[in-house]
Coordinates of C-alpha atoms in Angstrom, one line a residue:
Chain O
M1 CA 50.7 180.7 185.9
A2 CA 51.5 179.7 189.5
R3 CA 51.3 182.0 192.4
I4 CA 53.0 181.8 195.8
H5 CA 51.3 183.9 198.5
F6 CA 53.1 184.9 201.7
N7 CA 51.7 186.1 205.0
E8 CA 52.9 185.6 208.5
W9 CA 49.4 185.1 209.9
P10 CA 47.6 182.9 210.6
L11 CA 50.4 180.6 211.9
Y12 CA 50.9 177.5 209.8
S13 CA 48.4 178.6 207.2
P14 CA 49.6 177.8 203.6
S15 CA 50.8 181.4 203.3
D16 CA 52.8 181.1 206.5
Q17 CA 54.1 177.8 205.4
N18 CA 55.4 179.4 202.2
K19 CA 57.1 182.0 204.3
K20 CA 58.6 179.3 206.5
E21 CA 60.1 177.7 203.4
N22 CA 62.0 180.9 202.7
V23 CA 63.3 180.9 206.2
L24 CA 64.4 177.3 205.7
M25 CA 66.4 178.4 202.7
V26 CA 68.2 181.0 204.8
A27 CA 68.7 178.4 207.6
R28 CA 70.5 176.1 205.1
L29 CA 72.7 179.0 204.0
M30 CA 73.4 179.8 207.6
V31 CA 74.8 176.3 207.9
N32 CA 77.2 177.1 205.1
A33 CA 78.3 180.3 206.9
A34 CA 78.8 178.3 210.1
L35 CA 80.8 175.6 208.4
T36 CA 83.1 178.1 206.7
A37 CA 83.6 180.4 209.8
P38 CA 87.1 181.0 210.9
F39 CA 88.2 178.3 213.3
T40 CA 91.3 177.8 215.5
G41 CA 93.9 176.5 213.1
G42 CA 91.3 176.1 210.4
V43 CA 90.3 172.8 211.9
H44 CA 86.8 171.4 211.2
G45 CA 84.9 170.9 214.5
C46 CA 81.4 172.1 213.8
E47 CA 78.3 170.1 213.1
A48 CA 74.8 171.5 212.3
E49 CA 71.2 170.3 212.2
I50 CA 68.0 172.0 211.3
A51 CA 64.5 171.6 212.9
H52 CA 61.3 172.9 211.5
G53 CA 57.6 172.1 211.5
Q54 CA 55.1 172.6 214.3
K55 CA 55.5 169.3 216.0
E56 CA 59.3 169.2 215.9
L57 CA 59.4 172.7 217.4
E58 CA 56.8 171.8 220.0
K59 CA 58.9 168.9 221.2
I60 CA 61.9 171.2 221.6
A61 CA 59.8 173.8 223.5
R62 CA 58.6 171.1 225.9
E63 CA 62.1 169.9 226.6
M64 CA 63.1 173.4 227.4
E65 CA 60.1 173.7 229.8
R66 CA 61.1 170.4 231.4
L67 CA 64.6 171.7 231.9
A68 CA 63.3 174.9 233.4
H69 CA 61.2 173.1 236.0
E70 CA 63.4 170.1 236.7
E71 CA 67.0 170.9 236.1
Q72 CA 68.0 174.5 235.8
P73 CA 69.0 177.0 238.5
K74 CA 66.2 179.4 239.5
K75 CA 67.7 182.3 237.6
L76 CA 67.3 180.4 234.4
K77 CA 63.7 179.2 234.9
K78 CA 62.0 182.2 233.4
P79 CA 64.5 182.7 230.5
F80 CA 64.0 179.0 229.6
L81 CA 60.2 179.3 229.8
Y82 CA 60.2 182.6 227.8
E83 CA 62.4 181.1 225.1
A84 CA 60.2 178.1 224.9
A85 CA 57.4 180.5 223.9
M86 CA 59.7 182.0 221.4
V87 CA 60.4 178.6 219.9
R88 CA 56.7 178.3 219.2
E89 CA 56.7 181.6 217.4
S90 CA 59.8 180.7 215.4
D91 CA 59.8 179.3 211.8
V92 CA 63.0 177.3 211.9
I93 CA 65.8 176.4 214.4
V94 CA 69.4 175.9 213.4
F95 CA 71.5 173.9 215.9
L96 CA 75.3 174.3 215.9
G97 CA 77.5 172.0 217.9
N98 CA 81.2 171.6 218.5
F99 CA 82.2 167.9 218.6
R100 CA 85.9 168.5 219.6
A101 CA 85.7 170.5 222.8
H102 CA 85.1 167.3 224.9
T103 CA 87.1 164.8 222.9
T104 CA 90.0 166.3 220.8
P105 CA 91.5 169.4 222.5
M106 CA 93.6 171.9 220.6
D107 CA 96.6 170.8 222.8
A108 CA 98.2 174.2 222.5
S109 CA 98.8 174.9 226.2
C110 CA 96.9 178.2 225.8
G111 CA 95.8 178.4 229.4
L112 CA 92.1 178.9 228.9
C113 CA 90.8 175.7 230.5
G114 CA 92.8 175.8 233.8
G115 CA 95.1 178.7 233.8
E116 CA 98.1 176.5 233.5
P117 CA 100.8 176.5 230.8
D118 CA 99.8 173.0 229.6
C119 CA 96.6 171.1 229.0
S120 CA 96.7 169.2 232.3
F121 CA 93.5 170.6 233.6
V122 CA 91.4 168.8 230.9
Y123 CA 93.5 165.6 230.7
D124 CA 93.7 165.1 234.5
R125 CA 89.9 165.2 234.6
R126 CA 88.8 163.2 231.5
P127 CA 89.5 159.5 231.0
N128 CA 92.1 159.1 228.3
F129 CA 94.7 156.7 226.9
N130 CA 98.0 158.5 226.4
G131 CA 96.1 161.7 225.6
V132 CA 93.4 160.0 223.5
I133 CA 90.2 161.0 225.4
D134 CA 87.5 158.3 225.9
P135 CA 84.1 160.0 225.3
T136 CA 82.1 156.8 225.6
D137 CA 80.9 157.3 229.1
R138 CA 78.1 159.8 228.4
R139 CA 76.6 159.9 231.8
R140 CA 76.4 163.5 233.1
K141 CA 76.6 164.8 236.7
T142 CA 76.2 168.3 235.4
T143 CA 74.2 169.8 232.5
I144 CA 77.4 169.9 230.5
N145 CA 80.0 167.2 231.0
G146 CA 83.1 169.3 231.6
P147 CA 85.9 170.3 231.6
L148 CA 86.3 171.1 227.9
C149 CA 88.9 172.5 225.6
M150 CA 88.0 176.2 225.8
L151 CA 89.8 177.0 222.6
R152 CA 87.6 174.5 220.8
A153 CA 84.5 175.9 222.6
H154 CA 85.6 179.4 221.4
D155 CA 85.3 178.0 217.9
L156 CA 81.6 177.4 218.4
G157 CA 81.2 181.2 218.8
Y158 CA 82.6 181.8 215.3
A159 CA 80.2 179.3 213.8
V160 CA 77.2 180.9 215.6
G161 CA 78.5 184.4 214.7
S162 CA 78.8 183.7 211.0
A163 CA 75.4 182.0 211.0
L164 CA 73.8 185.0 212.7
W165 CA 75.6 187.4 210.4
L166 CA 74.1 185.6 207.4
A167 CA 70.6 185.6 208.9
S168 CA 70.9 189.3 209.6
T169 CA 72.0 190.2 206.1
H170 CA 68.9 188.3 204.8
F171 CA 66.6 190.2 207.2
V172 CA 65.7 187.1 209.1
D173 CA 65.4 187.7 212.8
A174 CA 67.6 185.4 214.8
K175 CA 68.4 184.7 218.4
P176 CA 71.1 182.3 219.7
C177 CA 70.0 180.5 222.9
Y178 CA 71.6 178.3 225.5
S179 CA 68.2 176.9 226.4
V180 CA 67.4 175.8 222.8
G181 CA 70.8 174.3 222.3
L182 CA 70.5 172.3 225.5
A183 CA 67.1 171.0 224.7
G184 CA 68.2 170.2 221.1
R185 CA 71.3 168.3 222.4
N186 CA 69.1 166.3 224.8
L187 CA 66.9 165.4 221.9
E188 CA 69.9 164.3 219.9
F189 CA 70.3 167.2 217.6
C190 CA 74.1 167.5 216.8
M191 CA 74.5 164.3 218.8
D192 CA 78.3 164.2 218.5
S193 CA 78.6 167.5 220.4
E194 CA 78.6 168.1 224.1
I195 CA 78.0 171.8 223.5
V196 CA 75.2 173.0 221.2
V197 CA 73.7 176.4 220.6
G198 CA 70.2 176.7 219.1
I199 CA 69.5 179.6 216.8
L200 CA 65.8 180.6 216.6
L201 CA 64.8 182.1 213.3
A202 CA 61.7 184.0 212.4
V203 CA 60.4 186.3 209.6
A204 CA 57.7 188.6 211.1
A205 CA 56.8 192.3 211.2
K206 CA 57.7 192.3 214.9
N207 CA 60.9 190.6 215.9
P208 CA 59.5 187.9 218.2
Y209 CA 62.7 187.9 220.3
A210 CA 62.6 191.5 221.3
D211 CA 60.3 193.6 223.5
I212 CA 59.5 190.8 225.9
P213 CA 56.7 191.7 228.5
P214 CA 56.7 190.1 232.0
E215 CA 55.6 186.5 232.4
Y216 CA 56.1 186.0 228.6
H217 CA 55.4 182.3 228.8
L218 CA 51.9 183.2 229.8
T219 CA 51.4 186.6 228.1
N220 CA 52.7 185.8 224.6
M221 CA 50.6 186.3 221.4
T222 CA 49.6 182.7 221.1
N223 CA 48.0 182.8 224.6
L224 CA 46.5 186.2 223.8
V225 CA 44.8 184.9 220.7
D226 CA 43.6 181.8 222.5
S227 CA 42.2 184.0 225.3
L228 CA 40.4 186.1 222.7
R229 CA 38.9 183.0 221.1
K230 CA 37.8 181.7 224.5
I231 CA 36.2 185.0 225.7
A232 CA 34.7 185.9 222.3
T233 CA 32.9 182.6 222.3
I234 CA 31.3 183.2 225.6
T235 CA 30.6 186.9 225.0
R236 CA 28.7 186.4 221.8
Q237 CA 26.1 184.2 223.6
I238 CA 24.8 187.2 225.6
P239 CA 23.9 189.9 222.9
N240 CA 22.5 187.1 220.7
H241 CA 19.5 187.9 218.5
P242 CA 17.4 186.4 215.6
Y243 CA 19.2 188.5 213.0
M244 CA 17.0 187.6 210.0
V245 CA 14.0 189.2 211.7
F246 CA 15.5 191.5 214.3
D247 CA 18.1 194.2 214.2
P248 CA 18.9 195.6 217.6
T249 CA 20.7 198.7 216.1
R250 CA 17.4 200.0 214.7
P251 CA 15.0 202.0 216.9
V252 CA 12.0 200.1 218.1
G253 CA 9.1 200.4 215.7
D254 CA 11.2 201.6 212.7
K255 CA 9.9 199.6 209.8
S256 CA 11.3 201.7 206.9
D257 CA 13.4 199.9 204.3
K258 CA 15.4 202.8 203.2
E259 CA 19.3 202.8 203.0
E260 CA 20.7 205.5 205.2
Chain C
M1 CA 90.1 218.3 193.1
A2 CA 92.7 215.7 193.9
V3 CA 94.1 212.5 192.6
Y4 CA 94.8 209.7 195.1
D5 CA 97.1 206.7 194.6
G6 CA 94.6 203.8 194.8
F7 CA 96.7 201.5 197.0
E8 CA 97.7 204.3 199.3
A9 CA 94.1 205.4 199.7
A10 CA 92.9 201.9 200.2
N11 CA 95.5 201.3 202.9
E12 CA 94.5 204.5 204.6
H13 CA 90.9 203.4 204.4
L14 CA 91.7 200.3 206.5
L15 CA 91.5 202.2 209.7
E16 CA 87.9 203.0 208.9
V17 CA 87.3 199.3 208.1
A18 CA 88.9 198.5 211.5
K19 CA 86.4 200.9 213.2
A20 CA 83.6 199.2 211.3
C21 CA 84.8 195.8 212.5
A22 CA 84.8 197.2 216.1
A23 CA 81.2 198.4 215.6
A24 CA 80.2 195.0 214.3
A25 CA 81.8 193.2 217.2
A26 CA 80.0 195.5 219.6
K27 CA 76.7 194.7 217.9
A28 CA 77.3 190.9 218.0
P29 CA 74.5 189.0 219.7
T30 CA 75.5 187.0 222.9
L31 CA 74.1 184.1 224.9
T32 CA 74.9 185.5 228.3
S33 CA 74.0 189.2 227.6
N34 CA 77.0 190.1 229.7
L35 CA 80.2 189.6 227.7
G36 CA 82.0 192.8 228.7
L37 CA 83.8 193.1 225.3
R38 CA 86.7 195.5 225.2
M39 CA 88.6 196.7 222.1
E40 CA 91.5 198.8 221.0
I41 CA 92.9 199.6 217.5
L42 CA 96.7 199.6 217.4
T43 CA 98.5 201.3 214.5
G44 CA 102.0 202.2 213.4
E45 CA 104.6 202.4 216.2
D46 CA 102.2 201.2 218.8
L47 CA 102.6 197.7 217.2
E48 CA 106.4 197.7 217.4
P49 CA 106.6 196.2 220.9
M50 CA 104.2 193.4 219.8
I51 CA 106.3 192.7 216.8
Q52 CA 109.5 192.6 218.8
V53 CA 108.1 190.1 221.3
L54 CA 106.8 188.0 218.5
E55 CA 110.2 188.0 216.9
T56 CA 111.7 186.8 220.2
L57 CA 109.1 184.1 220.5
G58 CA 109.7 183.2 216.9
K59 CA 113.2 182.1 217.7
T60 CA 111.8 178.9 219.1
S61 CA 108.3 178.7 217.8
A62 CA 107.2 178.6 214.1
F63 CA 103.7 180.1 214.4
Q64 CA 104.9 183.2 216.2
L65 CA 107.7 183.6 213.7
H66 CA 105.1 183.2 210.9
D67 CA 103.3 186.2 212.2
A68 CA 106.4 188.2 213.3
S69 CA 107.9 187.9 209.8
A70 CA 104.7 189.1 208.2
F71 CA 104.3 192.1 210.5
R72 CA 108.0 193.1 210.1
T73 CA 107.9 192.8 206.3
Y74 CA 104.7 194.9 206.1
K75 CA 106.2 197.5 208.4
N76 CA 109.4 197.7 206.3
E77 CA 107.2 198.1 203.2
G78 CA 105.3 201.0 204.9
I79 CA 102.0 199.1 204.8
L80 CA 101.7 198.0 208.5
P81 CA 97.9 197.4 208.9
P82 CA 95.8 198.5 211.9
V83 CA 95.2 195.7 214.4
L84 CA 91.9 195.5 216.1
L85 CA 92.4 194.0 219.6
L86 CA 89.4 192.2 221.1
G87 CA 89.4 191.1 224.7
A88 CA 87.2 190.2 227.6
D89 CA 87.4 188.8 231.1
L90 CA 86.2 185.3 230.4
T91 CA 86.7 184.1 234.0
Q92 CA 83.3 185.6 235.2
P93 CA 80.5 183.1 234.8
P94 CA 76.8 183.9 234.3
M95 CA 76.0 181.6 237.3
W96 CA 74.1 179.0 235.2
N97 CA 75.8 176.1 236.9
C98 CA 76.2 174.2 233.6
G99 CA 79.4 172.3 234.5
G100 CA 81.1 173.0 231.2
C101 CA 84.2 174.3 233.1
G102 CA 84.6 171.0 235.0
F103 CA 83.1 172.2 238.3
S104 CA 79.7 171.3 239.6
T105 CA 78.6 174.9 240.2
C106 CA 79.7 178.4 239.3
G107 CA 80.4 178.9 243.0
E108 CA 82.9 176.0 243.0
Y109 CA 84.4 177.3 239.9
L110 CA 84.8 180.8 241.3
K111 CA 86.4 179.4 244.4
Y112 CA 89.0 177.7 242.2
V113 CA 89.5 180.8 240.1
S114 CA 90.2 182.9 243.2
R115 CA 93.0 180.6 244.3
N116 CA 94.3 179.2 241.1
K117 CA 93.8 181.7 238.3
G118 CA 96.8 181.4 236.1
V119 CA 98.2 181.9 232.7
G120 CA 99.2 179.6 229.8
V121 CA 100.9 180.3 226.5
G122 CA 98.4 183.1 225.7
A123 CA 95.5 183.3 228.1
Y124 CA 94.4 183.3 231.7
G125 CA 92.1 180.6 233.0
P126 CA 90.1 178.8 234.0
T127 CA 87.4 180.1 231.6
C128 CA 83.6 180.1 231.6
L129 CA 82.3 178.1 228.6
W130 CA 79.5 180.5 227.7
K131 CA 81.7 183.5 228.0
V132 CA 84.3 182.0 225.6
I133 CA 81.5 181.2 223.1
D134 CA 80.1 184.8 223.3
F135 CA 83.6 186.1 222.8
G136 CA 83.8 183.9 219.7
I137 CA 80.6 185.4 218.3
A138 CA 82.0 188.9 218.8
C139 CA 85.3 188.0 217.2
D140 CA 83.5 186.4 214.3
Y141 CA 81.4 189.6 213.7
A142 CA 84.6 191.5 213.4
C143 CA 86.0 189.0 210.9
A144 CA 82.7 189.0 209.0
C145 CA 82.8 192.8 208.8
A146 CA 86.4 192.7 207.4
A147 CA 85.3 190.1 204.9
H148 CA 82.3 192.2 203.7
N149 CA 84.7 195.1 203.3
Q150 CA 87.0 192.9 201.1
A151 CA 89.8 193.5 203.6
E152 CA 92.6 191.0 204.2
A153 CA 92.3 189.8 207.8
R154 CA 93.0 186.9 210.0
M155 CA 92.3 186.3 213.7
L156 CA 95.7 186.0 215.4
F157 CA 96.2 184.3 218.7
S158 CA 99.8 185.4 218.7
V159 CA 99.5 189.1 218.6
G160 CA 96.6 188.9 221.1
A161 CA 98.6 186.9 223.5
V162 CA 101.6 189.2 223.3
S163 CA 99.3 192.2 223.8
L164 CA 97.9 190.5 226.9
F165 CA 101.4 190.2 228.3
L166 CA 102.2 193.8 227.4
N167 CA 99.2 194.9 229.5
R168 CA 96.9 196.1 226.7
L169 CA 93.2 196.0 227.6
E170 CA 94.0 195.5 231.3
G171 CA 91.7 193.1 233.1
C172 CA 91.0 190.9 230.1
S173 CA 91.8 187.2 230.5
F174 CA 91.9 186.6 226.7
I175 CA 92.9 188.9 223.9
L176 CA 92.9 188.2 220.1
G177 CA 94.3 190.4 217.4
L178 CA 92.7 191.0 214.0
P179 CA 95.0 192.8 211.5
I180 CA 92.8 194.6 208.9
G181 CA 94.9 194.6 205.8
P182 CA 97.3 195.4 204.2
V183 CA 95.3 195.6 201.0
G184 CA 96.1 193.1 198.4
Q185 CA 96.0 189.3 198.4
Y186 CA 97.6 186.5 200.4
R187 CA 98.6 188.8 203.2
W188 CA 97.8 186.3 206.0
F189 CA 97.4 183.0 204.1
D190 CA 100.1 181.7 201.8
R191 CA 102.3 184.7 202.8
M192 CA 105.0 186.0 200.6
P193 CA 107.2 187.0 203.6
W194 CA 107.3 183.4 204.7
T195 CA 108.9 182.3 201.4
K196 CA 112.1 183.8 202.6
I197 CA 112.0 182.3 206.1
L198 CA 111.3 178.5 205.9
N199 CA 113.4 176.5 203.5
Y200 CA 112.4 173.4 201.6
E201 CA 114.0 171.0 204.1
Q202 CA 112.1 172.6 207.0
R203 CA 108.8 172.5 205.2
M204 CA 109.3 168.9 204.3
M205 CA 110.2 167.9 207.9
T206 CA 107.2 169.8 209.2
Q207 CA 105.0 167.8 206.9
L208 CA 106.7 164.6 208.0
A209 CA 106.2 165.4 211.7
G210 CA 102.6 166.3 211.1
A211 CA 101.7 163.2 209.3
P212 CA 104.3 160.5 209.7
N213 CA 101.8 157.9 208.5
L214 CA 101.7 159.4 205.0
F215 CA 105.4 158.8 204.7
M216 CA 105.5 155.4 206.3
A217 CA 106.6 152.3 204.4
F218 CA 105.4 148.7 205.2
S219 CA 104.8 148.6 209.0
G220 CA 104.3 144.8 209.4
G221 CA 107.9 144.3 210.4
G222 CA 107.4 146.4 213.5
K223 CA 109.9 149.1 212.5
P224 CA 108.6 150.9 209.4
I225 CA 111.0 153.0 207.3
L226 CA 110.1 156.7 207.3
K227 CA 110.3 157.9 203.8
S228 CA 112.3 161.1 204.3
K229 CA 113.9 161.3 200.9
P230 CA 113.2 160.3 197.3
R231 CA 115.3 157.0 197.4
W232 CA 114.0 156.2 200.9
W233 CA 115.0 152.6 200.8
E234 CA 118.7 153.6 200.7
N235 CA 120.2 154.4 204.1
P236 CA 116.7 154.1 205.6
T237 CA 115.5 156.4 208.3
F238 CA 113.1 155.5 211.2
M239 CA 110.9 157.1 213.7
K240 CA 112.1 157.2 217.3
V241 CA 110.3 158.6 220.4
E242 CA 112.8 160.3 222.7
T243 CA 113.2 163.3 224.9
D244 CA 115.0 166.2 223.3
E245 CA 117.1 167.9 226.0
A246 CA 118.6 170.4 223.6
F247 CA 115.2 171.5 222.3
I248 CA 113.8 171.7 225.9
E249 CA 116.7 173.8 226.9
A250 CA 116.5 176.1 223.9
E251 CA 112.7 176.5 224.5
A252 CA 113.3 177.4 228.2
N253 CA 116.0 179.9 227.2
G254 CA 113.7 181.3 224.6
Q255 CA 111.0 181.7 227.2
A256 CA 113.4 183.5 229.5
E257 CA 114.4 185.8 226.7
V258 CA 110.7 186.5 225.9
Y259 CA 109.9 187.4 229.6
E260 CA 113.0 189.7 229.7
K261 CA 111.9 191.4 226.5
I262 CA 108.3 191.8 227.8
M263 CA 109.6 193.3 231.1
K264 CA 111.8 195.8 229.2
L265 CA 109.0 196.8 226.9
A266 CA 106.6 197.1 229.8
G267 CA 109.2 199.4 231.5
V268 CA 109.7 197.0 234.4
L269 CA 113.4 196.4 233.4
D270 CA 115.8 198.9 232.0
D271 CA 116.0 198.6 228.2
E272 CA 119.3 200.4 227.7
D273 CA 121.1 197.2 226.6
D274 CA 118.4 196.6 224.1
Q275 CA 118.8 200.0 222.5
K276 CA 122.6 199.5 222.3
D277 CA 121.9 196.2 220.5
E278 CA 119.6 197.8 218.0
S279 CA 121.9 200.7 217.3

């Protein structure tokens, strides 16, 4: 008989790893949901990639922290840092990207990109040959290389929505993040896409993406536990005693051997 | 005690499903935490103006005719479904300066919006990338809820665009419409009403225009025959790129008719002539 034990704590213990495998199963199903989501004209434009494992997640968290300090506007600094902490508390990340928004617009004159009754706003600003956009110059002057076909970008929402819906029906906590998507894209997750959303996934008694205290990148559970380990190590060296021969809880001179 | 007709009861239930879809969209997670989603459920006669404008648009455009014919048929059959309108002002950015819109900062973008905000076939723009993604998540939640309730549904650009022009959900830059029902099958995909609208010749020509390559004979000679009939080698046909003045004029006239229709329905123009026409 085989047994599989599950427990969310300690992190990355065999029991937690078992739980993470469950989350990975849901993550894979989320990709199905994303790929079958309703899209404009039913046209396929979504790619997906999954990241899991302590080291993979750590790399993503660090890229988010780099973005927070080096590239993002001030108002995004803390959200990016907080979400990096959430990455470390996550089990799996699903990346969803749209590979059409920057290369193959819908060409429907919808008006979303530039408020004009044609697609000139995008085509006047992206190198193209008779309407075939050249995406090979990948240098970026801004975080996202725009403008984009906003109807295609809208499609990415449906992919994310269906993935989130599936996570929620399986009682897996999920949070879609700009920061995670950006870091993932920079690390070549969904590498055909200019726009990527990262969905954090976790199974835990307390949803790690809700009830966020101030300075969360410093005050999160991992830091609290580390702090406890650090302080407990020092503290125990003060009330130390030779426990085989001395019990400080007993009154001085009490030599009786009776159970209380 | 009472006995209900199953289909009638199910069609009546669709309004409750539409409400559930609205609740789902409202609960949808966002990236910006600031979507400003707005919704309305249209039923019965309140859909008539939208159907009329779609019919007018349908005179020159297939996809609006596709939806107009479905709505008109369902109305004639007494099974016009409720339509959940979802909208938001997607021109307001979260000030992340991502550049997705094509401007270097949200400030530059907003400057452009203040001077150049305009409208296309069905939406105002320019649009903030992350708002349009958030709006997609909300719309998807509405769709997913309909799917979980086994309701026929399809996100329609057409009815949303027309609702936008008829001033529903005022202040929104983009509106989409989600009909919830009618109950049954193939209500919005492989539609029965459409069987009576488009003939075989039109269907074949649409396929040919959409994928000329598939119907192309040997191209090495430089002027490949386009196989537009079973014995394609007899009286061969060829592809030719040209401007189509007649089509352009018809489309312009169609647009003018649509604007006139919208103005009348919105009460800006007198609609007496229209009523005479209909009587």
